[in-house]
Coordinates of C-alpha atoms and ligand atoms in Angstrom, one line a residue:
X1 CA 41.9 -67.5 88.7
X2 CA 45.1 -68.1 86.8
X3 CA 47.5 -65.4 89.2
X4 CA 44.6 -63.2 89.9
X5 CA 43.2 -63.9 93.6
X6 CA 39.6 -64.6 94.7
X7 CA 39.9 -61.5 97.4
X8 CA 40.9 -59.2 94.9
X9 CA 38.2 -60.2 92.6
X10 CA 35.7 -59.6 94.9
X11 CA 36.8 -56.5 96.2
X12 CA 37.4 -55.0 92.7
X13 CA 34.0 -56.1 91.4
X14 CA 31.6 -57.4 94.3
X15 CA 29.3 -60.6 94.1
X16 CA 27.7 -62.5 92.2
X17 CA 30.2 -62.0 89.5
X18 CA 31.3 -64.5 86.5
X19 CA 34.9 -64.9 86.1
X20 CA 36.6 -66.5 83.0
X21 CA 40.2 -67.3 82.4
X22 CA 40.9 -66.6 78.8
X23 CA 44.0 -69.1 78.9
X24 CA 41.7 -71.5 79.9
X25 CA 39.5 -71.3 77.1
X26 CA 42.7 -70.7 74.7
X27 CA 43.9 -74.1 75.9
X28 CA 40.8 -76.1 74.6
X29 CA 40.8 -74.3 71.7
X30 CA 44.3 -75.7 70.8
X31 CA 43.7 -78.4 72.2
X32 CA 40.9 -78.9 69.6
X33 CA 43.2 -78.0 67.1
X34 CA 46.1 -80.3 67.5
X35 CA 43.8 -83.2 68.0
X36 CA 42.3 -83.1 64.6
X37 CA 45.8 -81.9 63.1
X38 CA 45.7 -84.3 61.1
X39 CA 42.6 -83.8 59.0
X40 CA 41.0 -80.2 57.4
X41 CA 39.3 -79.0 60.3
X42 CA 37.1 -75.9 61.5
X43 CA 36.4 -75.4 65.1
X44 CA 32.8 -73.8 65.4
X45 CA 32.3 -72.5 68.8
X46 CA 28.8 -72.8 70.1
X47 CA 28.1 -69.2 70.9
X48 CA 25.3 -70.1 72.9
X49 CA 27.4 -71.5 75.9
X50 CA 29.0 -68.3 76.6
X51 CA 28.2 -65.4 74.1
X52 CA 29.9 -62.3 75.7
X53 CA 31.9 -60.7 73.4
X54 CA 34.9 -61.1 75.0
X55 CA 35.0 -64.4 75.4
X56 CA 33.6 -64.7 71.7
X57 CA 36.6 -62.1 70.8
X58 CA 39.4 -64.1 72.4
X59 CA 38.7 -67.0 69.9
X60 CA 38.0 -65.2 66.7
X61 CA 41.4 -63.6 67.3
X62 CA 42.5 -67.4 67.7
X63 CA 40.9 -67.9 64.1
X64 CA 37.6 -69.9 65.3
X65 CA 34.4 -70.1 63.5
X66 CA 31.5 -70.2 65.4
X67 CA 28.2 -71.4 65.5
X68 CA 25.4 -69.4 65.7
X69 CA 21.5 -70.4 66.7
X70 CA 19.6 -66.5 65.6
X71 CA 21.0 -63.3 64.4
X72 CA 21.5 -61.2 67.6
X73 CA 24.3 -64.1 68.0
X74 CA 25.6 -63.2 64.5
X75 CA 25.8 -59.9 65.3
X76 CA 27.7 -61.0 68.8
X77 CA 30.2 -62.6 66.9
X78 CA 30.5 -59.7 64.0
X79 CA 31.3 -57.2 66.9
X80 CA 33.7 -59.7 68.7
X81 CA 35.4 -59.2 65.1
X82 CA 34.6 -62.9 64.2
X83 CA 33.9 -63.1 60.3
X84 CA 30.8 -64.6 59.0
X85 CA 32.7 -66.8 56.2
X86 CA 33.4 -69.1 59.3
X87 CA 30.4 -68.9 60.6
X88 CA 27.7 -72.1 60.7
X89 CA 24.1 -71.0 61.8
X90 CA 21.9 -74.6 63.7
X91 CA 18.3 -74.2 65.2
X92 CA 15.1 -75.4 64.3
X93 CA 13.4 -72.3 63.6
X94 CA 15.1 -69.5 61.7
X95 CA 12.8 -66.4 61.1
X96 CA 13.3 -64.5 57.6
X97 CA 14.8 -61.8 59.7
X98 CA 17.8 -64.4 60.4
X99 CA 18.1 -65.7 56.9
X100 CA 18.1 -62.6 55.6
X101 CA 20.7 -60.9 58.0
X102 CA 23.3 -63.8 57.8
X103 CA 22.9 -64.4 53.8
X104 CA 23.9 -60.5 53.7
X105 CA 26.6 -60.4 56.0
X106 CA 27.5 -64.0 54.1
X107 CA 27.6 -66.9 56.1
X108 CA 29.2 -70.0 55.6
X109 CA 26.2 -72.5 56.1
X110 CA 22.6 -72.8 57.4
X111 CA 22.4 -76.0 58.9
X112 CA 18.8 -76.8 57.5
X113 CA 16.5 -78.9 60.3
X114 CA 12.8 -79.1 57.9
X115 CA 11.9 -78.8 54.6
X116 CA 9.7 -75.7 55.4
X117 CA 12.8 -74.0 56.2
X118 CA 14.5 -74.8 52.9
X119 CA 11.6 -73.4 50.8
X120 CA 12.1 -70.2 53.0
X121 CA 15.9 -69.9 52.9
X122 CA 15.0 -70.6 48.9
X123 CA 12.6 -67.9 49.3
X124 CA 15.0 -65.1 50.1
X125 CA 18.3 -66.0 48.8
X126 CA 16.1 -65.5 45.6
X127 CA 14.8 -62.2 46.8
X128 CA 18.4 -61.1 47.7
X129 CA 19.7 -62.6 44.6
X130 CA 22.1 -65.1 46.4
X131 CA 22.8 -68.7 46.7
X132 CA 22.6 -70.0 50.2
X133 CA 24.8 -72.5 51.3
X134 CA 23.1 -75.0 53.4
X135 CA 23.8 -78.7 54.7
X136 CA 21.1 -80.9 56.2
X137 CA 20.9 -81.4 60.5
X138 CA 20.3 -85.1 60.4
X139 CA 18.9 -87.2 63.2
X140 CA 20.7 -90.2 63.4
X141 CA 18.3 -91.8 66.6
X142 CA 20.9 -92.4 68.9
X143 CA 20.9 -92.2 72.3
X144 CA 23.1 -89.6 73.8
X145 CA 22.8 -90.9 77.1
X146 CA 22.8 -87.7 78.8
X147 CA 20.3 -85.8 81.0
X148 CA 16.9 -85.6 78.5
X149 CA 16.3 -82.0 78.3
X150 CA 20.1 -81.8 76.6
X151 CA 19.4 -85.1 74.4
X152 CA 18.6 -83.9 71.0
X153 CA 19.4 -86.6 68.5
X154 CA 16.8 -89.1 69.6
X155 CA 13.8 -89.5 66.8
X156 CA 11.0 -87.7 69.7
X157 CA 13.7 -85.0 69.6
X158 CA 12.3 -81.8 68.0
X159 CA 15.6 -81.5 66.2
X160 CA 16.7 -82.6 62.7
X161 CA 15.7 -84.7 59.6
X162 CA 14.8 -88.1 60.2
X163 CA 17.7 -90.6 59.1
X164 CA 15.6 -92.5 56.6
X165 CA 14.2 -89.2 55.1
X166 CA 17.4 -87.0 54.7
X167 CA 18.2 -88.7 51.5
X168 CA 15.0 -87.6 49.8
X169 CA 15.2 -84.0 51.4
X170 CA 18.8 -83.7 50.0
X171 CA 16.8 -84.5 46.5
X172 CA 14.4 -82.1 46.9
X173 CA 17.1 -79.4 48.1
X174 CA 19.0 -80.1 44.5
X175 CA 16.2 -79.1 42.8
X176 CA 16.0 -75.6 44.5
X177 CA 16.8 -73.0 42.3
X178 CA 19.5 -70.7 45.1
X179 CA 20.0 -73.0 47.5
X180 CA 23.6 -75.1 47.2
X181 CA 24.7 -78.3 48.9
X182 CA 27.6 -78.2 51.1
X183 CA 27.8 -80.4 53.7
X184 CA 25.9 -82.9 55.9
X185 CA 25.4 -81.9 59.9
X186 CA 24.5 -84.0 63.1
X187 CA 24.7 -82.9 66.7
X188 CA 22.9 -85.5 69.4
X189 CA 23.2 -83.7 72.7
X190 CA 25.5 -82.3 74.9
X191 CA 27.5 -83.3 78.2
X192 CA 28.5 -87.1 76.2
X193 CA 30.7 -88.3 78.6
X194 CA 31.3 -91.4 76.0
X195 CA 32.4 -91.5 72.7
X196 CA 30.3 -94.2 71.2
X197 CA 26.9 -92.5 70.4
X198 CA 29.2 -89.9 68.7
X199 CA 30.5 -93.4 67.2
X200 CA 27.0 -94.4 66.2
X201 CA 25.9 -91.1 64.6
X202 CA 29.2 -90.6 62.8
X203 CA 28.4 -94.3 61.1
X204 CA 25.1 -92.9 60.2
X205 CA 25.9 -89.8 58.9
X206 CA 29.1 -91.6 56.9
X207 CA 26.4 -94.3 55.2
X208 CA 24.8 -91.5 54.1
X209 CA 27.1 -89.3 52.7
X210 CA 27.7 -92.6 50.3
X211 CA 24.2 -92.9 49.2
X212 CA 24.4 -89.1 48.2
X213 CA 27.6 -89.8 46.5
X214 CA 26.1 -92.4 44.1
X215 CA 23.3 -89.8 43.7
X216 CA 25.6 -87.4 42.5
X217 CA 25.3 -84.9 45.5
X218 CA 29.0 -84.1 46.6
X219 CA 29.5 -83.0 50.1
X220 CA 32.6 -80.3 51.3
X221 CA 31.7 -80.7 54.6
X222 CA 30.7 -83.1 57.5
X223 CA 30.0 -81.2 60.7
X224 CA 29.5 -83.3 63.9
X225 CA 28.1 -80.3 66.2
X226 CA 29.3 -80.5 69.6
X227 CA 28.4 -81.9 72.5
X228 CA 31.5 -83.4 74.4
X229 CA 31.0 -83.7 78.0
X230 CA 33.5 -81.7 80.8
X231 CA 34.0 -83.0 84.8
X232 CA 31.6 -81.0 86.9
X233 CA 32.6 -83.0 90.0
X234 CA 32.9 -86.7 89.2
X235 CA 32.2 -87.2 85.7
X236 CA 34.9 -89.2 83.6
X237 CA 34.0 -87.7 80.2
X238 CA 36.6 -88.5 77.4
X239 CA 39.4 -86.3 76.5
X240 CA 39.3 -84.4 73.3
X241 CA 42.2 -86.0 72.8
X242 CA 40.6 -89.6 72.8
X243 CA 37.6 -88.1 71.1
X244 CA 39.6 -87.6 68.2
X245 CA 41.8 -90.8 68.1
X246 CA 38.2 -92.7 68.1
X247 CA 36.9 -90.8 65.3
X248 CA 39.9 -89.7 63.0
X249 CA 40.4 -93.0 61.1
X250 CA 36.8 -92.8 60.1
X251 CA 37.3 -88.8 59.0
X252 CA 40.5 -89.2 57.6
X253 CA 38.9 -92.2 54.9
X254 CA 36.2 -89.7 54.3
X255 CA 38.1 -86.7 52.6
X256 CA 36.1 -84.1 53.7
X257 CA 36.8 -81.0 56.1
X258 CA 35.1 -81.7 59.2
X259 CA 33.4 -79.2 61.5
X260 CA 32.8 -79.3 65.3
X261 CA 30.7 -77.0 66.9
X262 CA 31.9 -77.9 70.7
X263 CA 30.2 -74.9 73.6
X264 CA 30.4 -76.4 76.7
X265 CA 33.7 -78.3 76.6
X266 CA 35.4 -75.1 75.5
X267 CA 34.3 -72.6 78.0
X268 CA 32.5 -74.2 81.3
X269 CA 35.7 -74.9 83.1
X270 CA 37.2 -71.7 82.5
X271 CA 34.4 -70.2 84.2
X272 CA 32.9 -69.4 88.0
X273 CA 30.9 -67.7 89.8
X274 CA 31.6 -66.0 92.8
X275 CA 28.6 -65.3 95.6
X276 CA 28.5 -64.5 98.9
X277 CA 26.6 -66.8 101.8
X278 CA 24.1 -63.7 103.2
X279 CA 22.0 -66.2 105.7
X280 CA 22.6 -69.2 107.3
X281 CA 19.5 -71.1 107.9
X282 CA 20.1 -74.2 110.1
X283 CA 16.5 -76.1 110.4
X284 CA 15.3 -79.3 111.8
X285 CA 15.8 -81.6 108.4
X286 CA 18.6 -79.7 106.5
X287 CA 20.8 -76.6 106.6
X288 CA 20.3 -74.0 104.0
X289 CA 22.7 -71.4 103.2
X290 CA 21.5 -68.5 101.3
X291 CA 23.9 -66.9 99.0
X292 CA 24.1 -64.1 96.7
X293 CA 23.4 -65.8 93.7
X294 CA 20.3 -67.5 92.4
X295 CA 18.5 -69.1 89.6
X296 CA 18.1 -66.5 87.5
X297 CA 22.0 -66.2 87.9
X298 CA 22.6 -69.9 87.5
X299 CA 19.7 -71.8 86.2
X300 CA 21.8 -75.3 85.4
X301 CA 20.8 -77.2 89.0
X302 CA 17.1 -75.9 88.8
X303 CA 16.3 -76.9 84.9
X304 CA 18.6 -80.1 84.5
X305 CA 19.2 -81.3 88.4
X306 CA 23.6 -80.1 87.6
X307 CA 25.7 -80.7 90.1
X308 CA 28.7 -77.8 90.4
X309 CA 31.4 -78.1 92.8
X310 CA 31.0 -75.4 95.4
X311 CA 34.5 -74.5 96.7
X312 CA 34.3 -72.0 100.0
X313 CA 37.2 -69.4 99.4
X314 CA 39.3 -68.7 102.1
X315 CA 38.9 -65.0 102.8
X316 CA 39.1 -63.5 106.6
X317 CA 35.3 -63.7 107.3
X318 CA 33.5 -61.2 110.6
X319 CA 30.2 -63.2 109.8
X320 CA 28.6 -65.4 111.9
X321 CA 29.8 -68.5 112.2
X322 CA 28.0 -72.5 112.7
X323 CA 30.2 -75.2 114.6
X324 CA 32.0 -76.5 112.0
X325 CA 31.6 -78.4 109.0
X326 CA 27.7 -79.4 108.3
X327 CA 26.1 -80.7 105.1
X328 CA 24.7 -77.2 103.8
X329 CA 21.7 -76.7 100.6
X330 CA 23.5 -73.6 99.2
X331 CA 20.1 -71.4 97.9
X332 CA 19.3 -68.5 96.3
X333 CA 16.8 -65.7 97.7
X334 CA 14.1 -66.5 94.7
X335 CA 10.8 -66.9 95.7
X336 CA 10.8 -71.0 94.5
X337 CA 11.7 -74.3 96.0
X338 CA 13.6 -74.8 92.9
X339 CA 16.3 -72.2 93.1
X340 CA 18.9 -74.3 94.8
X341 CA 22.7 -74.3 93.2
X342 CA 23.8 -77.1 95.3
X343 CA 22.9 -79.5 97.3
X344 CA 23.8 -81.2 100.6
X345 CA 27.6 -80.0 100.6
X346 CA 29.9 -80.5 103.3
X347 CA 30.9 -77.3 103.9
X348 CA 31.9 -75.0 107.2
X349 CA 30.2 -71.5 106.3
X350 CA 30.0 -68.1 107.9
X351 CA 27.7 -65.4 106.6
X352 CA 30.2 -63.3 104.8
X353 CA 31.8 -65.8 103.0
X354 CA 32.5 -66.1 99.6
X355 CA 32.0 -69.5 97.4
X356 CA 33.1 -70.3 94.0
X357 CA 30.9 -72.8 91.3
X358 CA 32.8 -73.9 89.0
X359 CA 32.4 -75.0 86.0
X360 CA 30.1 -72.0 85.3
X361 CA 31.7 -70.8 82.2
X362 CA 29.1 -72.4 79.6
X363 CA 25.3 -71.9 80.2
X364 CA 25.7 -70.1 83.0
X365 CA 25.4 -66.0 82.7
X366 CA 24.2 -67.0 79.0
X367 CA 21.1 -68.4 80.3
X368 CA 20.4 -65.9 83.3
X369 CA 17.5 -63.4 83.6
X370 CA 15.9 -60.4 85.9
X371 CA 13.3 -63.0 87.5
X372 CA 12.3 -61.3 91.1
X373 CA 13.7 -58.3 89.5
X374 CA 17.4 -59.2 90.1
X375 CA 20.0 -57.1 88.3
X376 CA 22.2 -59.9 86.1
X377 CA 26.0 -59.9 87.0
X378 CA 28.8 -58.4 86.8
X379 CA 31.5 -60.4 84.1
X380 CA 35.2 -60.2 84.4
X381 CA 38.1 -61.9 82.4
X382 CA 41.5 -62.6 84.2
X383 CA 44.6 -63.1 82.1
X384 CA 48.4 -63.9 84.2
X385 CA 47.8 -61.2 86.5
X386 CA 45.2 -58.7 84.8
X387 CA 41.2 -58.7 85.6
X388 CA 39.0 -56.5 83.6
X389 CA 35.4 -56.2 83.5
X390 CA 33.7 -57.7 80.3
X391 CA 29.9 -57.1 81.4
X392 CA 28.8 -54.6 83.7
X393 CA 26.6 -55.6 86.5
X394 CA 23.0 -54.3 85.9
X395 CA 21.9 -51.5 88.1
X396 CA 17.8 -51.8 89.7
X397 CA 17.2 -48.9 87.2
X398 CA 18.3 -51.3 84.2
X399 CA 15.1 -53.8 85.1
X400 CA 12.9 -51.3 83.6
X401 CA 14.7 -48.7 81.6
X402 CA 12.6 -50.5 78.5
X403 CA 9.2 -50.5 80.2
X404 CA 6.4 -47.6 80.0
X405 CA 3.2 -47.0 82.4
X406 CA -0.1 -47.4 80.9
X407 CA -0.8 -43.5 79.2
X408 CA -4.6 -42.5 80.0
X409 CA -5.6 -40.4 77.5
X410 CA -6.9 -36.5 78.5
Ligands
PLP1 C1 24.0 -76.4 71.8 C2 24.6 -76.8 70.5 C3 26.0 -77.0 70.4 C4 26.9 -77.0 71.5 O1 26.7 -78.0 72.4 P1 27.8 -78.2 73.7 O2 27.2 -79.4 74.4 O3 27.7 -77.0 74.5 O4 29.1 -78.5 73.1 C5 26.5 -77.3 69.1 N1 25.6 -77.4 68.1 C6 24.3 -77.3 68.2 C7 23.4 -77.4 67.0 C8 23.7 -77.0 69.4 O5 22.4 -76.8 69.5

């Protein structure tokens, strides 16, 4: 990782442990940035993929905005020393207790999803005495073409307002007495490896932005959410470079400042996770090797059938070892058939040994939990040839420092 070594890493903070390159992460950023150079542009990272403060940190000092789905990720980004004015806040069911934090710390939009959440953002931006800046999440009914469970702008999708009813929603939102109108928002998925459904929903959102125009509703902003797709292993997805050439003469025509909200293509591929193969299993029908790590660590290949590249790390090994290279299931040590991380990998393992997944950087320690009681772990950041810890590994006492017996009364 960048000039730090795997051995090193391991040594200094054990397994499993997340690793991030901050260059890497820096370099998508800009990368971003000098791709849509040519229009007004805010990039709005998706705090979700990766939301340790670190990480989160790195870009605010880089002058991101960020997106933001509840309030404990507005407070994430607040003590990464991210500023709320660039901050855009998506998800389909914000509580009062999230309106109310970010329209006190002042955000720069709620990107509305129903009508019932409009009357409530109404509700207490009046009770706060504020105006809330909001633009509507449209669904433009396009098909992402990506795995289901990460398709969200298809009309059975719980996500945004139906095309053909936005217009009439933006009516009604005029009417409100502290709400104000200030952009128009789509996102339709994540991993798009192609950039024609972004195509497709751009057209949508662009006809109508010009039926609001001739109703008198002016837009600031369009914000296309994220989504772009990274290579896990063999996926072609399109550079952000060509993502932008296809969609810039369209922006450019429009005049208004564009926000993305990209998560995944910023962060997974400056991210992996390091585990350690405990057993080898060799059976009759398949070879499992059981690692360190588990679902609860990594929960992409369990919920949506992701395929990481494993790459064994060449450390000197005392384990055990099997004759040569075999197709291995690397597992975890969960009690379900469905916590695999990989499967059928040619690979020539030793108990001992340490493997890397990569591309683990987005949705990866962000979606772990204690399941089986199974301390979360350990976070580090490597810059040139500095590693520091960015999230301590929980200890068995941290599973239930929150938790109380049952008191029987005397
Ligand atoms: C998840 C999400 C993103 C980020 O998606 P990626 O595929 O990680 O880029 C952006 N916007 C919204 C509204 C999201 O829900």
């Amino acid at each position: 990782m960048e000039d730090v070594s795997i051995s090193e890493l391991v040594k200094s903070y054990d397994t499993p442990c997340y690793v991030y390159s901050q260059q890497a992460i820096l370099d998508v950023y800009h990368d971003y940035n000098e791709s849509f150079a040519a229009i007004d542009h805010r990039i709005c990272y998706a705090v979700k993929a990766n939301s340790n403060i670190a990480v989160l940190g790195v870009l605010a000092a880089a002058g991101a905005g960020f997106d933001i789905v509840s309030r404990g990720e507005l407070a994430r980004v607040l003590a990464a020393g991210g500023q709320a004015s660039r901050v855009v806040f998506s998800g389909v069911g914000k509580t009062r207790d999230d309106i109310e934090f970010a329209l006190t710390q002042g955000i720069s939009c709620f990107n509305v999803e129903s009508i019932s959440e409009l009357t409530l953002i109404n509700m207490v931006a009046k009770q706060l005495d504020k105006r809330a800046p909001i633009s509507l999440r449209v669904n433009p009914d396009v098909d992402a073409k990506t795995h289901p469970y990460i398709s969200t702008g298809l009309k059975d999708n719980k996500f945004g307002i139906a095309h053909d009813k936005a217009l009439a929603v933006y009516e009604h939102a005029a009417t409100l007495s502290h709400i104000d109108i200030v952009g128009i928002d789509c996102h339709i998925g994540s991993q798009l490896t192609e950039v024609a459904p972004f195509i497709a929903a751009l057209d949508k959102v662009i006809e109508l932005i010009h039926s609001l125009r001739e109703k008198g509703i002016e837009l600031r902003h369009v914000d296309l959410g994220g989504g772009l797709g990274v290579r896990y292993i063999e996926e072609k997805p399109v550079t952000i470079d060509e993502f932008a050439q296809a969609l810039l003469p369209k922006l450019t025509e429009l005049g208004l400042t564009v926000f993305f909200e990209p998560g995944r293509s910023m962060v997974a591929n400056a991210g992996i996770l390091l585990t350690r193969v405990d057993v080898l299993k060799p059976t009759e029908h398949k070879n499992f090797a059981i690692v360190d790590a588990a679902m609860n660590d990594l929960i992409r290949p369990a919920l949506y059938q992701a395929e990481m590249a494993v790459i064994p790390e060449v450390l000197p090994s005392e384990g055990i070892e099997t004759d040569g290279t075999q197709a291995w299931d690397i597992v975890g040590a969960i009690c379900e058939t469905g916590d695999f991380l990989a499967k059928d990998r040619l690979l020539s393992l030793a108990t001992g040994d340490i493997l890397a997944i990569t591309g683990a950087g987005a949705y990866g320690f962000a979606m772990s939990s204690n399941y089986n009681s199974r301390p979360r772990a350990a976070e580090v950041m490597v810059v040139g040839t500095q590693h520091q810890l960015i999230g301590k590994r929980e200890t068995i006492a941290d599973l239930y420092a929150g938790e109380t017996l049952w008191q029987t009364e005397k």
